[in-house]
Amino acid sequence: MTTVERVRLVGEGVDRVDGPLKATGAARYPNDFNLPDMAHAALVRSTVAAGRVRGLDTAAAESSPGVLAVITHRNAPSLGHGPDTILSTPPPPLQHDRILHYGQYLAVVVADTAEEATAAARRIKVDYDEAEALLDMHDPRAEVLVDPFKTDSDRGDAESALAAAEVQFEAAYTTSENTNSPLGLFTTVAAWDGDTLTVHDSTQWPGNVRTALARVFGLPENAVRVLAPFVGGGFGAGLRPWPHVVLAALAARTVGRPVKLVLSRPEMFTGTGHRTASEQRVRIGATRDGHLVALHHESTTTLQMEGDNFEPCASGTSYAYACPNLRTRDTQVRLNITWCNSMRAPGEAQGNFALESAMDELAYALGIDPLELRLRNYAEEHPGLGLPWSSKALRECYEVGAERFGWSRRDPEPGSMRDGDQLIGYGMAGVSFFWFQQPCQASATLREDGTALVRSAVTDIGTGTYTVMTQLSAELLGLPLSRVAFELGDSDMPEGAPAGGSGLTAGLGSAVQSACHNLVRAFLDIVRHDHTSPLRGCEVDEVAVADGRIFRMGSPGRGESYTDLLAAHGLHELTADGAATPGTSEELGIAPAGAFGAKFVEIRVDPELGTLHLERVVSAIDAGRILNEKTATSQILGGTVGGIGMALFEETVTDRDTGRIANGTFGDYLIPVNADIPDMQVIFVGRPDRFNPVGVKGVGEIGLVGMSAAIANAIHHATGRRLRSLPLTIDMLL
Amino acid sequence: MHEFEYLRADEVGRAVATVAGDPGASYLAGGTTQLDLMKDGVLAPDRLVDITRLPLGGIACDGDMLHVGAVTTMEELAADRTVAERLPFLRQALLLGASVQLRNMATIGGNLLQRTRCRYFRDPAVSACNKRLRGSGCAAVHGAARMHAILGASQHCIAVHASDMAVPLVALDAVVRLLGRHGERSVPLTEFYLLPGDTPDVENVLSRGELITAVEIPLLAPETRSTYLKVRDRASYEFALTSAAVALRLDGGVIGEARVALGGVGTVPWRAPAAEAVLRGAPAGEEAFTAAAEAAVVDPFTVEGTAFKVELAKRTLVRALRTVTAGAP
Ligand SMILES: Cc1cc2nc3c(=O)[nH]c(=O)nc-3n(C[C@H](O)[C@H](O)[C@H](O)COP(=O)(O)OP(=O)(O)OC[C@H]3O[C@@H](n4cnc5c(N)ncnc54)[C@H](O)[C@@H]3O)c2cc1C
């Protein structure tokens, strides 16, 4: 069979297989599903951040035109709790009168039309017993969670090494809350048939939503089916089964009709999670010639009152550089805020801003080129595990990126490079992304017409999963692309991994590889004792596949086509399952590497008006094997745009006194527009990864990481000003 | 959404009579402000009278006066040749506003009457908003303010008038033509808007049901130089943090006529007569520009989030003056 060693690093940039469906509008997103006799739901949200519901006047809503039901904590049935997986499921809604955050759901109104439901929902009057909300992460009353992710690390003697260091550096950095803001408003369409439930949902993980709904409603798992063939983006927002999903299903059961619930944009801001704010402190001890001797990174992020959020900002520093003495600390503070949740590059996005700004500051303090400083502290092996990396081409990222960018043209003196009245800034940052992979399953079927169908209950949230898995399956089965279909987005399919943590392609790719190998093995099994078959007695590692045929390795003439094999044995199709669980570093003797990258940016600052214009961005990325050059490049470009948003624009503002999201609309919460986006170049370097059977490391998030630091570093280069708080806005540059 | 009746007006007088006689009725032009506010639950009219089919469109030039019908769209006005030639800063202001999709819907009358972007005004879950409910207070003063006013503002209200187009229009001494139940009248745009004082809910001099039928815009003399500078957080599709509309006539390096207005900083589009007085008769140069900027931004009312706008507004005006005088003989 084809092995990783023989594949090219960068796979062909074939067009998206689902492109025509999307371009013609034939791709159906959750919001595109309308069922016969469907009713519509609208939500009532708390307008206080803490306290209790004293009174709920639903009379006017109940008598509003078209209203079928009004469900509140007073008449809602008792519901079970969803699973706690990599992220906990929020508690089921409407179970009590307690309010823990602004925007918490207090009622759901079901009516014949969405307009009627919304109008009636507005007629519900809520009286509160308001309690004082904890909204400030420095509030001494707030609960502090120490080492909540069990990722804190210590190496050597970080305190003494810092105290004894020739050069000491210390600075504090802050980042703002950001909101994922996928374009597709999250939608749930729920329909019951007796005791079985079918749900169309905007999710990144159908299997998890199925388990959650089964537990909430006390059903066997196979009584729930979750469908998400197309999802209008997620950026992490679709990783948890949110309370509105439960409410849509509850509404449908209550009125005995299918129910559709589409969140509004303001509801997206309070109901589908956000990237937490962070406050971080970095302390570095170094020798005068730029060798790190001590590295301290502390981070505090915010957390909602119940449940968890995986957001380690400091821990990534433990493997970013070779440094004998290290200490990382992550803490969380519980507040009466809306749910915190993964947003593209959780933890890493914030942590990298602090670390890579600090490295730039240190470079200036030492008079060493920032790129050179990073190379002097290059971690040749995994600093925590002391094992060789499964793959690491960060040095190549630096070198190729710098070359392409023209870093050598940079005059290090701040304010020295100009274009008329505009100040020019060059900035860079390095990125060592975390490794993440989840178990995954897939199935592969070959049919008598010679086509293959490969399936897994995963999602393609716009990343290109349909396309790259079609390519991979075609390669593994030796079929042309046009003969392979990949299906996903249905919880009845083999259990899929979440589209998160940049781990889907690695996990799913491994499962698809396993399924395809098993399918070839199944074909070999049917001819195992067939004396007429040239493949008789062959093992899977003795054959190769091409052009719809299996043949003995090295002897293309000695084989049979899939269709002949099926026909000869009277089969319409043959199916095999595959499963993959990531290995461990103990087994493999190598440290699993995430992607690596180097970001280079050029900016212009108008020193009088404080305006900043990005000129260009070069991203050099080592993500192991790239399955499809086009879709992978798009991921890096999209990530870079997200990084520009985080660096320059995005800030979810919470009212200090009420906990209300003060800018929860697209008119108020700024994300970049085309005019803000410069020329962006992406270069892939490195080799297929050795930890992952397919050789991939994932490209979903790394594109975002490093942008904030690279821009802040470029601002320092342009203006001499060091900005340590995101987003970097005009008022800071005046 | 609250249920409402939609009427398409076919005659101007009847449209006015309908809206003037019904406190639950509102005009609907492009709808880009009106419908948004209805969806947000800020406005809940029982009846919308669509005026876009009324004969209130068209742009006509009469000597040195441009007559612009109220339902002319922003894109139509921006594309007009006379505007391009004789009112270049108006064209700039139009094209720097909103997006092309919005500008194809949005009308000139509606633009002048667009409501503030203040998120405390636009979210009925916020109870303290003097603009929505007189006497209820102002949440923005203690809240997250950035896109808010520093001129004409007070504890009662810091909502900005966000129109870009209105900034050059107040500088130009444009006049709005109104038709009400009691007939027609003309009001200079500089007198059309009312400072919020302690009644921020009253934004202009319109009486109930009074309709803007047209805007009359005096053309700039051919030798006048003008520019509109808009400073904003992102490069397009965003309201101004600060802006400046400037039109100057230079005579051998000395400033003759000067028209100056500021945007993004005022509770109303902010004409700056004191700055104009400083400039008039002064040699074009940094000294006059800085003095004009100082004169333009007087007694600002700032809160934590808007304090930076004092300096930014001045620098914006200085830059606009420098730009407009650059390369002058
Ligand atoms: C996302 C977004 C971005 C925007 N960005 C900008 C920007 O950068 N710069 C900028 O200047 N503007 C911007 N705008 C505002 C936009 O320009 C205004 O919404 C638009 O000009 C309003 O015109 P309209 O015809 O749609 O008015 P409508 O929404 O139809 O009406 C607005 C109000 O005026 C009343 N009305 C309308 N016409 C008349 C009339 N002839 N006589 C009496 N009353 C009337 C209506 O009853 C209503 O109360 C933006 C708007 C949006 C939604």
PDB file of C-alpha atoms in Angstrom, chain B residues 1-219:
ATOM      1  CA  MET B   1     -41.533  42.113  14.949  1.00  0.00           C
ATOM      2  CA  HIS B   2     -44.598  44.140  15.854  1.00  0.00           C
ATOM      3  CA  GLU B   3     -47.206  43.844  13.097  1.00  0.00           C
ATOM      4  CA  PHE B   4     -47.603  46.935  10.968  1.00  0.00           C
ATOM      5  CA  GLU B   5     -49.376  48.114   7.873  1.00  0.00           C
ATOM      6  CA  TYR B   6     -47.392  48.992   4.761  1.00  0.00           C
ATOM      7  CA  LEU B   7     -48.717  51.754   2.525  1.00  0.00           C
ATOM      8  CA  ARG B   8     -47.176  52.853  -0.724  1.00  0.00           C
ATOM      9  CA  ALA B   9     -47.832  56.557  -1.107  1.00  0.00           C
ATOM     10  CA  ASP B  10     -48.752  57.722  -4.572  1.00  0.00           C
ATOM     11  CA  GLU B  11     -49.287  61.367  -3.816  1.00  0.00           C
ATOM     12  CA  VAL B  12     -47.171  63.654  -1.677  1.00  0.00           C
ATOM     13  CA  GLY B  13     -50.021  65.504   0.012  1.00  0.00           C
ATOM     14  CA  ARG B  14     -51.780  62.308   0.990  1.00  0.00           C
ATOM     15  CA  ALA B  15     -48.581  60.844   2.371  1.00  0.00           C
ATOM     16  CA  VAL B  16     -48.117  63.896   4.568  1.00  0.00           C
ATOM     17  CA  ALA B  17     -51.744  63.867   5.686  1.00  0.00           C
ATOM     18  CA  THR B  18     -51.501  60.175   6.600  1.00  0.00           C
ATOM     19  CA  VAL B  19     -48.366  60.470   8.696  1.00  0.00           C
ATOM     20  CA  ALA B  20     -49.258  63.825  10.220  1.00  0.00           C
ATOM     21  CA  GLY B  21     -52.642  62.516  11.284  1.00  0.00           C
ATOM     22  CA  ASP B  22     -51.469  59.257  12.829  1.00  0.00           C
ATOM     23  CA  PRO B  23     -48.995  59.175  15.713  1.00  0.00           C
ATOM     24  CA  GLY B  24     -48.394  55.491  14.934  1.00  0.00           C
ATOM     25  CA  ALA B  25     -47.268  56.173  11.365  1.00  0.00           C
ATOM     26  CA  SER B  26     -43.747  56.713  10.003  1.00  0.00           C
ATOM     27  CA  TYR B  27     -42.215  57.369   6.637  1.00  0.00           C
ATOM     28  CA  LEU B  28     -40.221  54.629   5.009  1.00  0.00           C
ATOM     29  CA  ALA B  29     -37.536  55.594   2.522  1.00  0.00           C
ATOM     30  CA  GLY B  30     -34.610  53.220   1.931  1.00  0.00           C
ATOM     31  CA  GLY B  31     -35.388  51.585   5.246  1.00  0.00           C
ATOM     32  CA  THR B  32     -31.757  51.122   6.228  1.00  0.00           C
ATOM     33  CA  THR B  33     -32.306  52.940   9.499  1.00  0.00           C
ATOM     34  CA  GLN B  34     -36.023  52.525   9.970  1.00  0.00           C
ATOM     35  CA  LEU B  35     -36.256  48.761   9.474  1.00  0.00           C
ATOM     36  CA  ASP B  36     -33.142  48.051  11.545  1.00  0.00           C
ATOM     37  CA  LEU B  37     -34.630  49.896  14.476  1.00  0.00           C
ATOM     38  CA  MET B  38     -37.923  48.061  14.087  1.00  0.00           C
ATOM     39  CA  LYS B  39     -36.144  44.710  14.077  1.00  0.00           C
ATOM     40  CA  ASP B  40     -34.238  45.737  17.182  1.00  0.00           C
ATOM     41  CA  GLY B  41     -37.518  46.665  18.864  1.00  0.00           C
ATOM     42  CA  VAL B  42     -36.582  50.332  19.258  1.00  0.00           C
ATOM     43  CA  LEU B  43     -39.321  51.562  16.926  1.00  0.00           C
ATOM     44  CA  ALA B  44     -42.704  49.893  16.626  1.00  0.00           C
ATOM     45  CA  PRO B  45     -44.865  51.899  14.201  1.00  0.00           C
ATOM     46  CA  ASP B  46     -48.297  50.603  13.277  1.00  0.00           C
ATOM     47  CA  ARG B  47     -48.009  51.940   9.799  1.00  0.00           C
ATOM     48  CA  LEU B  48     -45.197  52.621   7.342  1.00  0.00           C
ATOM     49  CA  VAL B  49     -45.764  54.985   4.458  1.00  0.00           C
ATOM     50  CA  ASP B  50     -43.299  54.195   1.678  1.00  0.00           C
ATOM     51  CA  ILE B  51     -42.287  57.434  -0.021  1.00  0.00           C
ATOM     52  CA  THR B  52     -39.791  56.027  -2.503  1.00  0.00           C
ATOM     53  CA  ARG B  53     -42.323  56.000  -5.390  1.00  0.00           C
ATOM     54  CA  LEU B  54     -43.281  59.624  -4.865  1.00  0.00           C
ATOM     55  CA  PRO B  55     -42.010  62.138  -7.429  1.00  0.00           C
ATOM     56  CA  LEU B  56     -39.334  63.304  -4.987  1.00  0.00           C
ATOM     57  CA  GLY B  57     -36.307  62.030  -6.860  1.00  0.00           C
ATOM     58  CA  GLY B  58     -34.065  63.708  -9.324  1.00  0.00           C
ATOM     59  CA  ILE B  59     -31.161  66.112  -9.220  1.00  0.00           C
ATOM     60  CA  ALA B  60     -31.435  69.483 -10.950  1.00  0.00           C
ATOM     61  CA  CYS B  61     -28.976  72.305 -11.244  1.00  0.00           C
ATOM     62  CA  ASP B  62     -30.249  75.836 -11.213  1.00  0.00           C
ATOM     63  CA  GLY B  63     -27.450  78.363 -11.479  1.00  0.00           C
ATOM     64  CA  ASP B  64     -25.299  77.866  -8.431  1.00  0.00           C
ATOM     65  CA  MET B  65     -27.852  75.750  -6.600  1.00  0.00           C
ATOM     66  CA  LEU B  66     -28.285  72.005  -6.764  1.00  0.00           C
ATOM     67  CA  HIS B  67     -31.801  70.726  -6.021  1.00  0.00           C
ATOM     68  CA  VAL B  68     -31.766  67.164  -4.792  1.00  0.00           C
ATOM     69  CA  GLY B  69     -35.028  65.313  -4.340  1.00  0.00           C
ATOM     70  CA  ALA B  70     -35.377  63.631  -0.953  1.00  0.00           C
ATOM     71  CA  VAL B  71     -35.624  60.083  -2.289  1.00  0.00           C
ATOM     72  CA  THR B  72     -32.502  60.368  -4.443  1.00  0.00           C
ATOM     73  CA  THR B  73     -30.170  57.610  -3.318  1.00  0.00           C
ATOM     74  CA  MET B  74     -26.693  58.206  -1.942  1.00  0.00           C
ATOM     75  CA  GLU B  75     -25.179  56.431  -4.967  1.00  0.00           C
ATOM     76  CA  GLU B  76     -27.190  58.541  -7.400  1.00  0.00           C
ATOM     77  CA  LEU B  77     -26.025  61.740  -5.765  1.00  0.00           C
ATOM     78  CA  ALA B  78     -22.419  60.549  -5.651  1.00  0.00           C
ATOM     79  CA  ALA B  79     -22.580  59.722  -9.360  1.00  0.00           C
ATOM     80  CA  ASP B  80     -23.912  63.137 -10.347  1.00  0.00           C
ATOM     81  CA  ARG B  81     -21.538  65.123 -12.571  1.00  0.00           C
ATOM     82  CA  THR B  82     -22.181  68.456 -10.956  1.00  0.00           C
ATOM     83  CA  VAL B  83     -21.472  66.957  -7.565  1.00  0.00           C
ATOM     84  CA  ALA B  84     -18.221  65.497  -8.856  1.00  0.00           C
ATOM     85  CA  GLU B  85     -17.148  68.797 -10.367  1.00  0.00           C
ATOM     86  CA  ARG B  86     -18.468  71.393  -7.985  1.00  0.00           C
ATOM     87  CA  LEU B  87     -18.923  69.537  -4.693  1.00  0.00           C
ATOM     88  CA  PRO B  88     -16.067  67.038  -4.620  1.00  0.00           C
ATOM     89  CA  PHE B  89     -15.980  66.766  -0.837  1.00  0.00           C
ATOM     90  CA  LEU B  90     -19.678  65.889  -0.782  1.00  0.00           C
ATOM     91  CA  ARG B  91     -19.010  63.102  -3.232  1.00  0.00           C
ATOM     92  CA  GLN B  92     -16.142  61.877  -1.056  1.00  0.00           C
ATOM     93  CA  ALA B  93     -18.326  61.926   2.038  1.00  0.00           C
ATOM     94  CA  LEU B  94     -21.047  59.958   0.270  1.00  0.00           C
ATOM     95  CA  LEU B  95     -18.686  57.325  -1.052  1.00  0.00           C
ATOM     96  CA  LEU B  96     -16.917  56.909   2.278  1.00  0.00           C
ATOM     97  CA  GLY B  97     -20.237  56.124   3.941  1.00  0.00           C
ATOM     98  CA  ALA B  98     -21.768  52.704   4.550  1.00  0.00           C
ATOM     99  CA  SER B  99     -21.378  50.228   1.672  1.00  0.00           C
ATOM    100  CA  VAL B 100     -22.426  50.286  -1.950  1.00  0.00           C
ATOM    101  CA  GLN B 101     -25.387  48.034  -1.179  1.00  0.00           C
ATOM    102  CA  LEU B 102     -26.607  50.392   1.515  1.00  0.00           C
ATOM    103  CA  ARG B 103     -25.946  53.467  -0.604  1.00  0.00           C
ATOM    104  CA  ASN B 104     -28.113  52.028  -3.359  1.00  0.00           C
ATOM    105  CA  MET B 105     -31.012  51.832  -0.910  1.00  0.00           C
ATOM    106  CA  ALA B 106     -30.369  54.801   1.350  1.00  0.00           C
ATOM    107  CA  THR B 107     -31.899  58.126   0.420  1.00  0.00           C
ATOM    108  CA  ILE B 108     -30.743  61.667   1.009  1.00  0.00           C
ATOM    109  CA  GLY B 109     -33.743  62.491   3.183  1.00  0.00           C
ATOM    110  CA  GLY B 110     -33.291  59.312   5.171  1.00  0.00           C
ATOM    111  CA  ASN B 111     -29.582  59.929   5.538  1.00  0.00           C
ATOM    112  CA  LEU B 112     -30.207  63.312   7.159  1.00  0.00           C
ATOM    113  CA  LEU B 113     -32.678  61.665   9.529  1.00  0.00           C
ATOM    114  CA  GLN B 114     -30.637  58.563  10.317  1.00  0.00           C
ATOM    115  CA  ARG B 115     -30.660  57.779  13.991  1.00  0.00           C
ATOM    116  CA  THR B 116     -27.612  57.523  16.158  1.00  0.00           C
ATOM    117  CA  ARG B 117     -25.596  54.311  16.276  1.00  0.00           C
ATOM    118  CA  CYS B 118     -25.334  54.468  20.086  1.00  0.00           C
ATOM    119  CA  ARG B 119     -25.790  50.847  21.172  1.00  0.00           C
ATOM    120  CA  TYR B 120     -27.552  51.951  24.350  1.00  0.00           C
ATOM    121  CA  PHE B 121     -30.157  53.709  22.233  1.00  0.00           C
ATOM    122  CA  ARG B 122     -30.428  50.752  19.873  1.00  0.00           C
ATOM    123  CA  ASP B 123     -30.949  48.099  22.541  1.00  0.00           C
ATOM    124  CA  PRO B 124     -34.329  48.343  24.312  1.00  0.00           C
ATOM    125  CA  ALA B 125     -32.994  46.047  27.046  1.00  0.00           C
ATOM    126  CA  VAL B 126     -31.122  49.122  28.262  1.00  0.00           C
ATOM    127  CA  SER B 127     -33.547  51.157  30.293  1.00  0.00           C
ATOM    128  CA  ALA B 128     -31.530  54.358  30.660  1.00  0.00           C
ATOM    129  CA  CYS B 129     -31.715  56.247  27.399  1.00  0.00           C
ATOM    130  CA  ASN B 130     -32.997  59.795  27.332  1.00  0.00           C
ATOM    131  CA  LYS B 131     -33.289  59.609  23.581  1.00  0.00           C
ATOM    132  CA  ARG B 132     -35.690  56.684  23.767  1.00  0.00           C
ATOM    133  CA  LEU B 133     -37.439  57.730  26.958  1.00  0.00           C
ATOM    134  CA  ARG B 134     -37.034  61.257  28.184  1.00  0.00           C
ATOM    135  CA  GLY B 135     -35.780  61.427  31.738  1.00  0.00           C
ATOM    136  CA  SER B 136     -34.628  57.818  31.917  1.00  0.00           C
ATOM    137  CA  GLY B 137     -30.929  58.702  32.011  1.00  0.00           C
ATOM    138  CA  CYS B 138     -27.964  57.916  29.810  1.00  0.00           C
ATOM    139  CA  ALA B 139     -26.295  54.527  30.060  1.00  0.00           C
ATOM    140  CA  ALA B 140     -23.639  55.446  27.507  1.00  0.00           C
ATOM    141  CA  VAL B 141     -22.046  58.054  29.764  1.00  0.00           C
ATOM    142  CA  HIS B 142     -21.060  55.270  32.169  1.00  0.00           C
ATOM    143  CA  GLY B 143     -20.813  52.596  29.545  1.00  0.00           C
ATOM    144  CA  ALA B 144     -18.682  51.570  26.625  1.00  0.00           C
ATOM    145  CA  ALA B 145     -18.401  54.779  24.641  1.00  0.00           C
ATOM    146  CA  ARG B 146     -16.144  55.144  21.640  1.00  0.00           C
ATOM    147  CA  MET B 147     -18.353  56.007  18.687  1.00  0.00           C
ATOM    148  CA  HIS B 148     -19.821  58.849  20.738  1.00  0.00           C
ATOM    149  CA  ALA B 149     -19.962  62.627  20.673  1.00  0.00           C
ATOM    150  CA  ILE B 150     -17.716  65.069  22.482  1.00  0.00           C
ATOM    151  CA  LEU B 151     -19.299  68.275  21.154  1.00  0.00           C
ATOM    152  CA  GLY B 152     -22.837  69.272  22.024  1.00  0.00           C
ATOM    153  CA  ALA B 153     -22.858  66.369  24.452  1.00  0.00           C
ATOM    154  CA  SER B 154     -23.646  66.289  28.150  1.00  0.00           C
ATOM    155  CA  GLN B 155     -24.588  63.918  30.968  1.00  0.00           C
ATOM    156  CA  HIS B 156     -27.980  63.668  29.269  1.00  0.00           C
ATOM    157  CA  CYS B 157     -26.761  62.267  25.988  1.00  0.00           C
ATOM    158  CA  ILE B 158     -23.531  61.605  24.118  1.00  0.00           C
ATOM    159  CA  ALA B 159     -25.072  60.061  21.026  1.00  0.00           C
ATOM    160  CA  VAL B 160     -23.312  61.110  17.860  1.00  0.00           C
ATOM    161  CA  HIS B 161     -25.008  62.112  14.637  1.00  0.00           C
ATOM    162  CA  ALA B 162     -23.219  59.656  12.400  1.00  0.00           C
ATOM    163  CA  SER B 163     -23.993  60.940   8.918  1.00  0.00           C
ATOM    164  CA  ASP B 164     -20.964  61.625   6.756  1.00  0.00           C
ATOM    165  CA  MET B 165     -22.956  63.371   4.071  1.00  0.00           C
ATOM    166  CA  ALA B 166     -24.424  65.874   6.504  1.00  0.00           C
ATOM    167  CA  VAL B 167     -20.947  67.123   7.428  1.00  0.00           C
ATOM    168  CA  PRO B 168     -20.153  68.785   4.077  1.00  0.00           C
ATOM    169  CA  LEU B 169     -23.813  69.765   3.806  1.00  0.00           C
ATOM    170  CA  VAL B 170     -23.743  71.837   6.985  1.00  0.00           C
ATOM    171  CA  ALA B 171     -20.465  73.344   5.810  1.00  0.00           C
ATOM    172  CA  LEU B 172     -22.172  74.285   2.541  1.00  0.00           C
ATOM    173  CA  ASP B 173     -25.168  75.973   4.172  1.00  0.00           C
ATOM    174  CA  ALA B 174     -27.488  73.502   2.507  1.00  0.00           C
ATOM    175  CA  VAL B 175     -31.202  74.067   3.016  1.00  0.00           C
ATOM    176  CA  VAL B 176     -33.868  71.435   3.550  1.00  0.00           C
ATOM    177  CA  ARG B 177     -37.257  71.862   1.956  1.00  0.00           C
ATOM    178  CA  LEU B 178     -40.094  70.663   4.151  1.00  0.00           C
ATOM    179  CA  LEU B 179     -43.745  69.965   3.538  1.00  0.00           C
ATOM    180  CA  GLY B 180     -46.123  69.690   6.458  1.00  0.00           C
ATOM    181  CA  ARG B 181     -49.785  69.813   7.179  1.00  0.00           C
ATOM    182  CA  HIS B 182     -49.571  73.597   7.195  1.00  0.00           C
ATOM    183  CA  GLY B 183     -47.602  73.947   4.002  1.00  0.00           C
ATOM    184  CA  GLU B 184     -44.033  74.271   2.860  1.00  0.00           C
ATOM    185  CA  ARG B 185     -41.007  75.818   4.497  1.00  0.00           C
ATOM    186  CA  SER B 186     -37.239  75.937   4.098  1.00  0.00           C
ATOM    187  CA  VAL B 187     -34.810  75.455   6.956  1.00  0.00           C
ATOM    188  CA  PRO B 188     -31.033  75.847   6.779  1.00  0.00           C
ATOM    189  CA  LEU B 189     -29.450  72.516   7.735  1.00  0.00           C
ATOM    190  CA  THR B 190     -27.419  74.276  10.415  1.00  0.00           C
ATOM    191  CA  GLU B 191     -30.705  75.162  12.115  1.00  0.00           C
ATOM    192  CA  PHE B 192     -32.455  71.906  11.311  1.00  0.00           C
ATOM    193  CA  TYR B 193     -30.762  69.800  13.996  1.00  0.00           C
ATOM    194  CA  LEU B 194     -31.288  70.537  17.663  1.00  0.00           C
ATOM    195  CA  LEU B 195     -28.680  70.057  20.355  1.00  0.00           C
ATOM    196  CA  PRO B 196     -29.822  67.403  22.795  1.00  0.00           C
ATOM    197  CA  GLY B 197     -29.832  69.560  25.920  1.00  0.00           C
ATOM    198  CA  ASP B 198     -32.068  67.744  28.371  1.00  0.00           C
ATOM    199  CA  THR B 199     -34.444  66.583  25.615  1.00  0.00           C
ATOM    200  CA  PRO B 200     -32.265  64.328  23.448  1.00  0.00           C
ATOM    201  CA  ASP B 201     -35.423  62.682  22.114  1.00  0.00           C
ATOM    202  CA  VAL B 202     -36.114  65.826  20.092  1.00  0.00           C
ATOM    203  CA  GLU B 203     -33.509  65.716  17.344  1.00  0.00           C
ATOM    204  CA  ASN B 204     -34.682  68.271  14.805  1.00  0.00           C
ATOM    205  CA  VAL B 205     -37.255  70.927  14.017  1.00  0.00           C
ATOM    206  CA  LEU B 206     -39.608  68.638  12.103  1.00  0.00           C
ATOM    207  CA  SER B 207     -43.170  68.718  13.276  1.00  0.00           C
ATOM    208  CA  ARG B 208     -45.253  65.545  13.299  1.00  0.00           C
ATOM    209  CA  GLY B 209     -45.529  64.204   9.775  1.00  0.00           C
ATOM    210  CA  GLU B 210     -43.455  66.917   8.186  1.00  0.00           C
ATOM    211  CA  LEU B 211     -41.734  65.512   5.093  1.00  0.00           C
ATOM    212  CA  ILE B 212     -38.328  66.423   3.690  1.00  0.00           C
ATOM    213  CA  THR B 213     -39.031  66.934   0.001  1.00  0.00           C
ATOM    214  CA  ALA B 214     -35.651  68.150  -1.167  1.00  0.00           C
ATOM    215  CA  VAL B 215     -32.267  69.479  -0.189  1.00  0.00           C
ATOM    216  CA  GLU B 216     -30.875  72.584  -1.827  1.00  0.00           C
ATOM    217  CA  ILE B 217     -27.123  72.664  -1.989  1.00  0.00           C
ATOM    218  CA  PRO B 218     -25.215  75.794  -2.973  1.00  0.00           C
ATOM    219  CA  LEU B 219     -22.378  74.857  -5.329  1.00  0.00           C
TER     220      LEU B 219
END
